Amino acid sequence: MSTAQTDRMSDNDRSITGFVMISHAVVHTYELSIPILMVIWLTEFSVSTAILGSAVAVGYGLFGVGALPAGILVDRFGSRELVLVCLAGMGGSFLLLSAAQGIVSITLALCVWGIAASIYHPAGLSLISTGVEQRGTGFAYHGMAGNFGIAFGPLLTAILLLFFDWRLVTAILVVPAGLAILYALTASFDEKAAVETQPDGGREPADEDTDTGGTTDGQVDNQMSLSRFLSDSRALFTIGFTVAMVVVMMNGLFYRGTLTFLPDVLSDFMPDVVEQLQLFDPDSPMAEEFDPASYLYAGLLMVGMAGQYVGGKLTDRIRTETGLTIIFASLAVVAVLFVPVAEAGLVPLLLIGSVLGFLLFSLQPMYQATIAEYSPPGERGLSYGYTYLGVFGVGAAGAAIAGFLLSIGSIWQTFAALAVFPATGAVLAIVLRRTGDRRA
């Protein structure tokens, strides 16, 4: 794929970028609001953390697992319609949550959310990679919007819960999806403006004279779809793409392992600012609900917006394998130093947390652009389906690993062990550069 050399985005670039930015922000607004609501559900429904955690894990798991079939659908039907389905499904899932009467209905609602949300990343990233000439800049803005949602979701939910019942809060959270749908219906753009492909997306047309052996049209379509999926997957997994996928998994494992328990970790190092600053009456309901670690967590996630922007811009200026190597290596160092620095006081904690957030999210546009470099334009939906199966599906194991490590060791030992993931990612990024089988 050719990439424009100027820094100016075309009208088509801007239209696509705006569309995916809003949609991406909404996806992560919902994703990170769920942990805040879990605190309420534990009391409301008198369930154990194990049961509720398992219920939420099902939804998060589907968020990753569903990405692969979603990627197949993207290559067949295009991105716009599928993103609309994603937005409508997520909004509907939170409407179901507002009426939840127990753990079973919560689980069902979160399953709807996971299935709907799984559509977005293959569809949105495929759209950027095939429709935006300034692809690196598109990935940068897209990532920044995602980080806005990541930080905005828990912050908005925490603030609303200070004033409203959780059921009304989940109903209010339907509004972002509705607004995104209204914007999407007005957006106009060419999904394939940045690539030159055959009308069928780069695949050879099926032989119309093939003997079906007496099978029905539906059976033929199913057989052809399965055969195409298997053949496309075999063609996709070159040595370079395979190594890139393992790099993506290292990111996913570190991402989920770190962020899942970061609010609890931060609370161990946070001073009692409510008492020191006298923000609320100590006996008031707001003082009881206010958790400074949650707001610090949201702030550190907001810093990731800068990381997304810088990482995306760098993909247009340096080889992505080089960027991955540098960022992964830096993350390994930060993971090892995090606890000793955080123990030095509030200011050092803010600094090391900001560096962690910046580096963690600067990885995303780097690996997204790398996947585009190691996959053909006609298979971008499938390639990003596999990518987010790795990031959110395999990566979900990072939460279990971190939880186990925290249960048997100290916070420092946990972070030091998690550093193995970015260290491995740095080594694999060097290996990836040496494969030399870029396909874009």
Tab-separated table of C-alpha atoms in Angstrom:
chain	number	residue	atom	x	y	z
A	1	MET	CA	0.000	0.000	0.000
A	2	SER	CA	1.285	3.434	-0.817
A	3	THR	CA	1.375	6.034	1.927
A	4	ALA	CA	1.077	9.730	1.251
A	5	GLN	CA	4.223	11.645	2.067
A	6	THR	CA	2.580	14.869	3.152
A	7	ASP	CA	1.207	15.481	6.610
A	8	ARG	CA	-2.178	16.757	5.376
A	9	MET	CA	-5.150	14.433	5.583
A	10	SER	CA	-7.639	14.353	2.730
A	11	ASP	CA	-11.387	14.842	3.220
A	12	ASN	CA	-11.837	11.085	2.976
A	13	ASP	CA	-9.106	10.543	5.574
A	14	ARG	CA	-10.742	13.000	7.948
A	15	SER	CA	-14.205	11.490	7.482
A	16	ILE	CA	-13.005	7.952	8.211
A	17	THR	CA	-10.839	9.108	11.107
A	18	GLY	CA	-13.725	10.964	12.736
A	19	PHE	CA	-16.008	7.950	12.305
A	20	VAL	CA	-13.578	5.491	13.897
A	21	MET	CA	-12.473	7.893	16.642
A	22	ILE	CA	-16.007	8.291	17.974
A	23	SER	CA	-16.747	4.569	17.674
A	24	HIS	CA	-13.464	3.553	19.314
A	25	ALA	CA	-14.021	5.905	22.244
A	26	VAL	CA	-17.476	4.429	22.839
A	27	VAL	CA	-16.152	0.835	22.810
A	28	HIS	CA	-13.616	1.549	25.536
A	29	THR	CA	-15.976	3.763	27.516
A	30	TYR	CA	-18.113	0.668	28.044
A	31	GLU	CA	-15.143	-1.678	28.553
A	32	LEU	CA	-13.654	0.280	31.460
A	33	SER	CA	-16.960	1.265	33.072
A	34	ILE	CA	-17.665	-2.387	33.885
A	35	PRO	CA	-15.011	-2.726	36.663
A	36	ILE	CA	-16.467	0.340	38.402
A	37	LEU	CA	-19.949	-1.210	38.321
A	38	MET	CA	-18.610	-4.504	39.685
A	39	VAL	CA	-18.045	-2.885	43.077
A	40	ILE	CA	-21.773	-2.084	43.256
A	41	TRP	CA	-22.888	-5.509	42.021
A	42	LEU	CA	-20.898	-7.343	44.694
A	43	THR	CA	-23.047	-5.672	47.354
A	44	GLU	CA	-26.306	-5.449	45.406
A	45	PHE	CA	-26.519	-9.134	44.551
A	46	SER	CA	-24.467	-10.615	47.420
A	47	VAL	CA	-22.204	-12.616	45.116
A	48	SER	CA	-18.603	-13.604	45.635
A	49	THR	CA	-15.774	-12.036	43.693
A	50	ALA	CA	-15.117	-15.429	42.106
A	51	ILE	CA	-18.646	-15.721	40.706
A	52	LEU	CA	-18.868	-12.120	39.534
A	53	GLY	CA	-15.337	-12.254	38.158
A	54	SER	CA	-16.227	-15.350	36.148
A	55	ALA	CA	-19.334	-13.650	34.778
A	56	VAL	CA	-17.392	-10.591	33.691
A	57	ALA	CA	-14.616	-12.772	32.270
A	58	VAL	CA	-17.130	-14.367	29.905
A	59	GLY	CA	-18.001	-10.966	28.430
A	60	TYR	CA	-14.379	-9.889	28.178
A	61	GLY	CA	-13.479	-13.242	26.661
A	62	LEU	CA	-16.104	-12.859	23.945
A	63	PHE	CA	-14.666	-9.385	23.281
A	64	GLY	CA	-11.526	-11.181	22.089
A	65	VAL	CA	-12.860	-14.457	20.707
A	66	GLY	CA	-15.494	-12.747	18.580
A	67	ALA	CA	-12.867	-10.670	16.784
A	68	LEU	CA	-11.903	-13.506	14.445
A	69	PRO	CA	-15.368	-14.200	12.974
A	70	ALA	CA	-15.911	-10.437	12.924
A	71	GLY	CA	-12.775	-10.040	10.809
A	72	ILE	CA	-14.102	-12.589	8.316
A	73	LEU	CA	-17.378	-10.665	8.068
A	74	VAL	CA	-15.508	-7.389	7.546
A	75	ASP	CA	-13.690	-8.759	4.492
A	76	ARG	CA	-16.996	-9.958	3.088
A	77	PHE	CA	-19.373	-7.101	3.899
A	78	GLY	CA	-17.226	-4.038	4.639
A	79	SER	CA	-16.707	-2.011	7.798
A	80	ARG	CA	-19.380	0.693	8.063
A	81	GLU	CA	-22.414	-1.548	8.557
A	82	LEU	CA	-20.623	-3.791	11.002
A	83	VAL	CA	-19.512	-0.842	13.145
A	84	LEU	CA	-23.153	0.272	13.294
A	85	VAL	CA	-24.153	-3.223	14.473
A	86	CYS	CA	-21.400	-3.013	17.094
A	87	LEU	CA	-22.616	0.329	18.438
A	88	ALA	CA	-26.261	-0.748	18.534
A	89	GLY	CA	-25.383	-4.008	20.285
A	90	MET	CA	-23.294	-2.302	22.967
A	91	GLY	CA	-25.983	0.261	23.682
A	92	GLY	CA	-28.577	-2.497	23.891
A	93	SER	CA	-26.409	-4.498	26.285
A	94	PHE	CA	-26.229	-1.620	28.762
A	95	LEU	CA	-29.977	-1.168	28.496
A	96	LEU	CA	-30.256	-4.853	29.478
A	97	LEU	CA	-27.844	-4.243	32.365
A	98	SER	CA	-30.089	-1.496	33.718
A	99	ALA	CA	-32.836	-4.095	34.133
A	100	ALA	CA	-30.606	-6.866	35.545
A	101	GLN	CA	-32.124	-8.755	38.474
A	102	GLY	CA	-29.210	-11.022	39.335
A	103	ILE	CA	-25.954	-12.575	38.262
A	104	VAL	CA	-27.548	-14.552	35.419
A	105	SER	CA	-29.012	-11.474	33.731
A	106	ILE	CA	-25.764	-9.568	34.275
A	107	THR	CA	-23.867	-12.390	32.585
A	108	LEU	CA	-26.268	-12.445	29.626
A	109	ALA	CA	-26.045	-8.664	29.196
A	110	LEU	CA	-22.238	-8.752	29.314
A	111	CYS	CA	-22.228	-11.578	26.760
A	112	VAL	CA	-24.226	-9.321	24.424
A	113	TRP	CA	-21.714	-6.544	25.074
A	114	GLY	CA	-18.717	-8.810	24.402
A	115	ILE	CA	-20.117	-10.143	21.123
A	116	ALA	CA	-21.072	-6.659	19.903
A	117	ALA	CA	-17.801	-5.030	21.016
A	118	SER	CA	-15.706	-7.771	19.379
A	119	ILE	CA	-16.804	-6.485	15.979
A	120	TYR	CA	-15.208	-3.089	16.355
A	121	HIS	CA	-11.440	-3.558	16.172
A	122	PRO	CA	-11.333	-5.720	13.017
A	123	ALA	CA	-13.813	-3.376	11.339
A	124	GLY	CA	-12.347	-0.055	12.487
A	125	LEU	CA	-8.689	-0.948	11.945
A	126	SER	CA	-9.393	-2.535	8.562
A	127	LEU	CA	-11.174	0.670	7.568
A	128	ILE	CA	-8.156	2.808	8.520
A	129	SER	CA	-5.672	0.513	6.789
A	130	THR	CA	-7.585	0.443	3.489
A	131	GLY	CA	-9.268	3.856	3.457
A	132	VAL	CA	-6.840	6.339	5.052
A	133	GLU	CA	-3.814	7.524	3.065
A	134	GLN	CA	-2.157	8.979	6.182
A	135	ARG	CA	-2.435	5.617	7.904
A	136	GLY	CA	-0.024	6.310	10.775
A	137	THR	CA	-1.793	9.554	11.610
A	138	GLY	CA	-5.137	7.774	11.370
A	139	PHE	CA	-3.954	5.097	13.795
A	140	ALA	CA	-2.649	7.820	16.119
A	141	TYR	CA	-5.941	9.724	16.312
A	142	HIS	CA	-7.865	6.447	16.513
A	143	GLY	CA	-5.730	5.336	19.456
A	144	MET	CA	-6.060	8.678	21.213
A	145	ALA	CA	-9.839	8.427	20.970
A	146	GLY	CA	-9.703	4.923	22.414
A	147	ASN	CA	-7.629	6.190	25.312
A	148	PHE	CA	-10.128	8.976	25.876
A	149	GLY	CA	-12.824	6.318	26.219
A	150	ILE	CA	-10.583	4.196	28.450
A	151	ALA	CA	-10.129	7.120	30.834
A	152	PHE	CA	-13.569	8.690	30.340
A	153	GLY	CA	-15.543	5.469	30.961
A	154	PRO	CA	-14.479	4.847	34.560
A	155	LEU	CA	-14.373	8.564	35.348
A	156	LEU	CA	-17.889	9.229	34.026
A	157	THR	CA	-19.267	6.126	35.726
A	158	ALA	CA	-17.656	6.981	39.062
A	159	ILE	CA	-19.024	10.544	38.951
A	160	LEU	CA	-22.551	9.440	37.972
A	161	LEU	CA	-22.596	6.884	40.783
A	162	LEU	CA	-22.050	9.703	43.274
A	163	PHE	CA	-25.498	11.060	42.365
A	164	PHE	CA	-27.607	8.261	40.807
A	165	ASP	CA	-28.536	4.624	41.336
A	166	TRP	CA	-26.440	2.205	39.268
A	167	ARG	CA	-29.457	1.143	37.184
A	168	LEU	CA	-30.066	4.712	36.052
A	169	VAL	CA	-26.330	5.125	35.421
A	170	THR	CA	-26.219	2.120	33.067
A	171	ALA	CA	-29.298	3.428	31.265
A	172	ILE	CA	-27.634	6.844	30.868
A	173	LEU	CA	-24.575	5.107	29.410
A	174	VAL	CA	-26.711	4.019	26.436
A	175	VAL	CA	-26.548	7.634	25.236
A	176	PRO	CA	-22.918	7.527	23.897
A	177	ALA	CA	-23.771	4.635	21.565
A	178	GLY	CA	-26.870	6.453	20.316
A	179	LEU	CA	-24.901	9.623	19.572
A	180	ALA	CA	-22.203	7.620	17.773
A	181	ILE	CA	-24.829	5.932	15.594
A	182	LEU	CA	-26.337	9.288	14.644
A	183	TYR	CA	-22.906	10.586	13.613
A	184	ALA	CA	-22.087	7.379	11.695
A	185	LEU	CA	-25.261	7.670	9.625
A	186	THR	CA	-24.142	11.101	8.383
A	187	ALA	CA	-20.503	10.178	7.584
A	188	SER	CA	-19.531	9.713	3.928
A	189	PHE	CA	-16.281	8.081	2.775
A	190	ASP	CA	-14.593	5.581	0.455
A	191	GLU	CA	-13.511	2.475	2.408
A	192	LYS	CA	-10.885	1.471	-0.198
A	193	ALA	CA	-9.415	4.862	-1.087
A	194	ALA	CA	-5.907	4.010	0.130
A	195	VAL	CA	-5.447	0.644	-1.597
A	196	GLU	CA	-5.652	-0.769	-5.072
A	197	THR	CA	-7.440	-4.104	-5.003
A	198	GLN	CA	-9.510	-6.261	-7.268
A	199	PRO	CA	-13.256	-5.740	-6.947
A	200	ASP	CA	-13.516	-8.790	-4.689
A	201	GLY	CA	-10.804	-7.586	-2.326
A	202	GLY	CA	-7.830	-9.187	-4.031
A	203	ARG	CA	-9.132	-12.759	-4.209
A	204	GLU	CA	-9.572	-14.782	-7.351
A	205	PRO	CA	-13.238	-15.224	-8.284
A	206	ALA	CA	-14.793	-18.602	-7.677
A	207	ASP	CA	-15.147	-20.926	-10.666
A	208	GLU	CA	-18.760	-20.715	-11.706
A	209	ASP	CA	-18.585	-24.094	-13.486
A	210	THR	CA	-17.418	-26.022	-10.430
A	211	ASP	CA	-19.376	-29.259	-9.990
A	212	THR	CA	-21.319	-29.061	-6.743
A	213	GLY	CA	-21.986	-32.789	-6.609
A	214	GLY	CA	-25.679	-32.276	-6.003
A	215	THR	CA	-25.309	-30.096	-2.912
A	216	THR	CA	-27.593	-27.140	-2.298
A	217	ASP	CA	-26.585	-23.532	-2.870
A	218	GLY	CA	-26.423	-22.963	0.892
A	219	GLN	CA	-24.152	-25.954	1.356
A	220	VAL	CA	-21.913	-24.752	-1.466
A	221	ASP	CA	-21.736	-21.268	0.070
A	222	ASN	CA	-20.835	-22.729	3.462
A	223	GLN	CA	-18.208	-25.023	1.956
A	224	MET	CA	-16.753	-22.177	-0.090
A	225	SER	CA	-16.735	-19.881	2.969
A	226	LEU	CA	-14.962	-22.463	5.111
A	227	SER	CA	-12.550	-23.299	2.300
A	228	ARG	CA	-11.836	-19.618	1.715
A	229	PHE	CA	-11.303	-19.002	5.434
A	230	LEU	CA	-8.838	-21.879	5.693
A	231	SER	CA	-6.982	-20.933	2.512
A	232	ASP	CA	-6.873	-17.238	3.455
A	233	SER	CA	-5.602	-18.122	6.931
A	234	ARG	CA	-2.854	-20.350	5.513
A	235	ALA	CA	-1.812	-17.615	3.109
A	236	LEU	CA	-1.916	-14.988	5.875
A	237	PHE	CA	0.343	-16.801	8.325
A	238	THR	CA	3.732	-16.206	6.779
A	239	ILE	CA	6.726	-16.316	9.117
A	240	GLY	CA	6.580	-12.544	9.515
A	241	PHE	CA	2.855	-12.421	10.303
A	242	THR	CA	3.204	-15.306	12.764
A	243	VAL	CA	6.000	-13.534	14.644
A	244	ALA	CA	3.966	-10.297	14.583
A	245	MET	CA	1.040	-12.178	16.147
A	246	VAL	CA	3.200	-13.421	19.021
A	247	VAL	CA	4.419	-9.839	19.534
A	248	VAL	CA	0.769	-8.758	19.721
A	249	MET	CA	0.078	-11.447	22.328
A	250	MET	CA	2.952	-10.209	24.487
A	251	ASN	CA	1.339	-6.769	24.430
A	252	GLY	CA	-2.072	-8.196	25.305
A	253	LEU	CA	-0.778	-10.232	28.246
A	254	PHE	CA	1.091	-7.256	29.720
A	255	TYR	CA	-1.782	-4.827	29.023
A	256	ARG	CA	-4.503	-6.871	30.716
A	257	GLY	CA	-2.236	-8.116	33.500
A	258	THR	CA	-1.134	-4.598	34.397
A	259	LEU	CA	-4.370	-2.621	34.015
A	260	THR	CA	-6.705	-5.121	35.695
A	261	PHE	CA	-5.077	-4.729	39.100
A	262	LEU	CA	-3.578	-1.257	38.732
A	263	PRO	CA	-6.355	0.515	40.715
A	264	ASP	CA	-5.724	-1.801	43.691
A	265	VAL	CA	-1.974	-1.374	43.314
A	266	LEU	CA	-2.262	2.417	43.234
A	267	SER	CA	-4.381	2.414	46.386
A	268	ASP	CA	-1.475	0.829	48.269
A	269	PHE	CA	0.710	3.847	47.498
A	270	MET	CA	-1.877	6.650	47.654
A	271	PRO	CA	-2.055	8.966	50.687
A	272	ASP	CA	-5.476	9.686	52.194
A	273	VAL	CA	-6.125	12.826	50.139
A	274	VAL	CA	-9.785	12.999	51.201
A	275	GLU	CA	-8.786	13.546	54.811
A	276	GLN	CA	-5.756	15.709	54.026
A	277	LEU	CA	-7.607	18.043	51.647
A	278	GLN	CA	-10.951	17.804	53.473
A	279	LEU	CA	-12.805	17.369	50.186
A	280	PHE	CA	-15.934	15.955	51.844
A	281	ASP	CA	-17.414	15.567	55.290
A	282	PRO	CA	-15.793	12.332	56.560
A	283	ASP	CA	-19.235	10.923	57.447
A	284	SER	CA	-20.909	11.858	54.158
A	285	PRO	CA	-21.929	9.305	51.476
A	286	MET	CA	-19.613	11.024	48.983
A	287	ALA	CA	-16.622	10.488	51.248
A	288	GLU	CA	-17.525	6.805	51.385
A	289	GLU	CA	-17.892	6.516	47.606
A	290	PHE	CA	-14.874	8.637	46.648
A	291	ASP	CA	-11.819	6.511	45.802
A	292	PRO	CA	-8.780	8.652	44.881
A	293	ALA	CA	-7.004	5.670	43.339
A	294	SER	CA	-9.794	5.342	40.754
A	295	TYR	CA	-9.358	8.949	39.676
A	296	LEU	CA	-5.580	8.614	39.552
A	297	TYR	CA	-6.083	5.475	37.465
A	298	ALA	CA	-8.270	7.431	35.024
A	299	GLY	CA	-5.679	10.202	34.874
A	300	LEU	CA	-2.861	7.809	34.033
A	301	LEU	CA	-4.986	6.284	31.295
A	302	MET	CA	-5.556	9.773	29.908
A	303	VAL	CA	-1.777	10.205	29.623
A	304	GLY	CA	-1.932	7.263	27.245
A	305	MET	CA	-3.558	9.565	24.687
A	306	ALA	CA	-0.203	11.277	24.236
A	307	GLY	CA	1.427	7.869	23.844
A	308	GLN	CA	-1.087	6.909	21.169
A	309	TYR	CA	-0.413	10.114	19.250
A	310	VAL	CA	3.377	9.856	19.420
A	311	GLY	CA	3.343	6.154	18.601
A	312	GLY	CA	1.079	6.713	15.601
A	313	LYS	CA	3.165	9.572	14.263
A	314	LEU	CA	6.334	7.499	14.611
A	315	THR	CA	4.864	4.736	12.438
A	316	ASP	CA	5.059	7.166	9.500
A	317	ARG	CA	8.708	8.001	10.252
A	318	ILE	CA	10.504	4.868	11.470
A	319	ARG	CA	10.185	1.145	10.913
A	320	THR	CA	7.517	-0.170	13.235
A	321	GLU	CA	9.746	-3.093	14.275
A	322	THR	CA	12.297	-0.589	15.597
A	323	GLY	CA	9.617	1.300	17.492
A	324	LEU	CA	8.268	-1.922	18.998
A	325	THR	CA	11.743	-2.929	20.170
A	326	ILE	CA	12.380	0.399	21.900
A	327	ILE	CA	8.957	0.646	23.545
A	328	PHE	CA	8.853	-2.974	24.731
A	329	ALA	CA	12.354	-2.707	26.200
A	330	SER	CA	11.400	0.523	27.982
A	331	LEU	CA	8.253	-1.079	29.397
A	332	ALA	CA	10.284	-3.971	30.804
A	333	VAL	CA	12.493	-1.484	32.653
A	334	VAL	CA	9.499	0.514	33.935
A	335	ALA	CA	7.792	-2.658	35.194
A	336	VAL	CA	10.847	-3.594	37.250
A	337	LEU	CA	11.260	-0.060	38.651
A	338	PHE	CA	7.561	0.704	39.205
A	339	VAL	CA	7.242	-0.346	42.857
A	340	PRO	CA	10.558	1.086	44.142
A	341	VAL	CA	9.789	4.437	42.505
A	342	ALA	CA	6.143	4.462	43.655
A	343	GLU	CA	7.226	3.854	47.252
A	344	ALA	CA	9.309	7.067	47.159
A	345	GLY	CA	6.215	9.297	47.383
A	346	LEU	CA	3.237	10.731	45.512
A	347	VAL	CA	5.224	12.725	42.939
A	348	PRO	CA	7.453	9.768	41.945
A	349	LEU	CA	4.287	7.617	41.772
A	350	LEU	CA	2.681	10.101	39.380
A	351	LEU	CA	5.822	10.183	37.242
A	352	ILE	CA	6.335	6.416	36.956
A	353	GLY	CA	2.602	5.886	36.417
A	354	SER	CA	2.553	8.478	33.635
A	355	VAL	CA	5.537	6.848	31.923
A	356	LEU	CA	3.829	3.459	32.179
A	357	GLY	CA	0.616	4.825	30.647
A	358	PHE	CA	2.487	6.653	27.884
A	359	LEU	CA	4.563	3.635	26.844
A	360	LEU	CA	1.791	1.067	27.214
A	361	PHE	CA	-0.501	2.883	24.811
A	362	SER	CA	2.193	4.031	22.371
A	363	LEU	CA	2.525	0.329	21.515
A	364	GLN	CA	-0.959	0.111	20.041
A	365	PRO	CA	-0.518	2.141	16.819
A	366	MET	CA	2.870	0.454	16.391
A	367	TYR	CA	1.538	-3.088	16.376
A	368	GLN	CA	-1.578	-2.101	14.433
A	369	ALA	CA	0.588	-0.634	11.664
A	370	THR	CA	2.901	-3.658	11.827
A	371	ILE	CA	-0.010	-6.032	11.206
A	372	ALA	CA	-0.913	-3.929	8.170
A	373	GLU	CA	2.658	-4.242	6.868
A	374	TYR	CA	2.649	-8.033	7.167
A	375	SER	CA	-0.803	-8.720	5.685
A	376	PRO	CA	-2.309	-8.142	2.212
A	377	PRO	CA	-4.954	-5.395	1.838
A	378	GLY	CA	-7.666	-7.891	0.873
A	379	GLU	CA	-7.257	-9.765	4.157
A	380	ARG	CA	-7.083	-6.843	6.586
A	381	GLY	CA	-10.336	-7.744	8.327
A	382	LEU	CA	-9.150	-11.316	8.869
A	383	SER	CA	-5.695	-10.150	9.979
A	384	TYR	CA	-7.133	-7.759	12.562
A	385	GLY	CA	-9.568	-10.465	13.657
A	386	TYR	CA	-6.607	-12.669	14.532
A	387	THR	CA	-4.855	-9.649	16.065
A	388	TYR	CA	-7.597	-8.910	18.571
A	389	LEU	CA	-8.149	-12.586	19.251
A	390	GLY	CA	-4.529	-12.399	20.430
A	391	VAL	CA	-4.773	-9.029	22.216
A	392	PHE	CA	-8.049	-9.541	24.098
A	393	GLY	CA	-8.557	-13.311	23.861
A	394	VAL	CA	-5.110	-14.670	24.706
A	395	GLY	CA	-4.305	-11.405	26.487
A	396	ALA	CA	-7.169	-12.003	28.957
A	397	ALA	CA	-4.955	-14.653	30.556
A	398	GLY	CA	-2.740	-11.786	31.737
A	399	ALA	CA	-5.342	-10.874	34.357
A	400	ALA	CA	-5.367	-14.420	35.725
A	401	ILE	CA	-1.571	-14.537	35.723
A	402	ALA	CA	-1.305	-11.216	37.555
A	403	GLY	CA	-3.957	-12.263	40.066
A	404	PHE	CA	-2.111	-15.492	40.792
A	405	LEU	CA	1.221	-13.697	41.145
A	406	LEU	CA	-0.270	-11.167	43.568
A	407	SER	CA	-1.736	-13.989	45.642
A	408	ILE	CA	1.636	-15.712	46.132
A	409	GLY	CA	4.082	-12.795	46.123
A	410	SER	CA	4.571	-9.083	46.566
A	411	ILE	CA	3.550	-6.302	44.207
A	412	TRP	CA	7.185	-5.816	43.188
A	413	GLN	CA	7.601	-9.523	42.414
A	414	THR	CA	4.407	-9.417	40.345
A	415	PHE	CA	5.548	-6.454	38.263
A	416	ALA	CA	9.012	-7.976	37.836
A	417	ALA	CA	7.457	-11.211	36.585
A	418	LEU	CA	5.112	-9.340	34.220
A	419	ALA	CA	8.209	-7.628	32.768
A	420	VAL	CA	8.947	-10.929	31.020
A	421	PHE	CA	6.193	-10.164	28.497
A	422	PRO	CA	7.557	-6.840	27.163
A	423	ALA	CA	11.115	-8.197	27.321
A	424	THR	CA	10.034	-11.110	25.111
A	425	GLY	CA	8.194	-8.674	22.835
A	426	ALA	CA	11.381	-6.635	22.349
A	427	VAL	CA	13.364	-9.724	21.337
A	428	LEU	CA	10.632	-10.862	18.937
A	429	ALA	CA	10.438	-7.393	17.350
A	430	ILE	CA	14.138	-7.696	16.501
A	431	VAL	CA	13.476	-11.142	15.018
A	432	LEU	CA	10.540	-9.716	13.051
A	433	ARG	CA	12.702	-7.079	11.393
A	434	ARG	CA	15.036	-9.819	10.175
A	435	THR	CA	12.301	-11.896	8.513
A	436	GLY	CA	12.091	-9.375	5.674
A	437	ASP	CA	8.733	-10.570	4.343
A	438	ARG	CA	6.653	-7.405	4.581
A	439	ARG	CA	3.657	-7.624	2.248
A	440	ALA	CA	2.078	-4.156	2.257
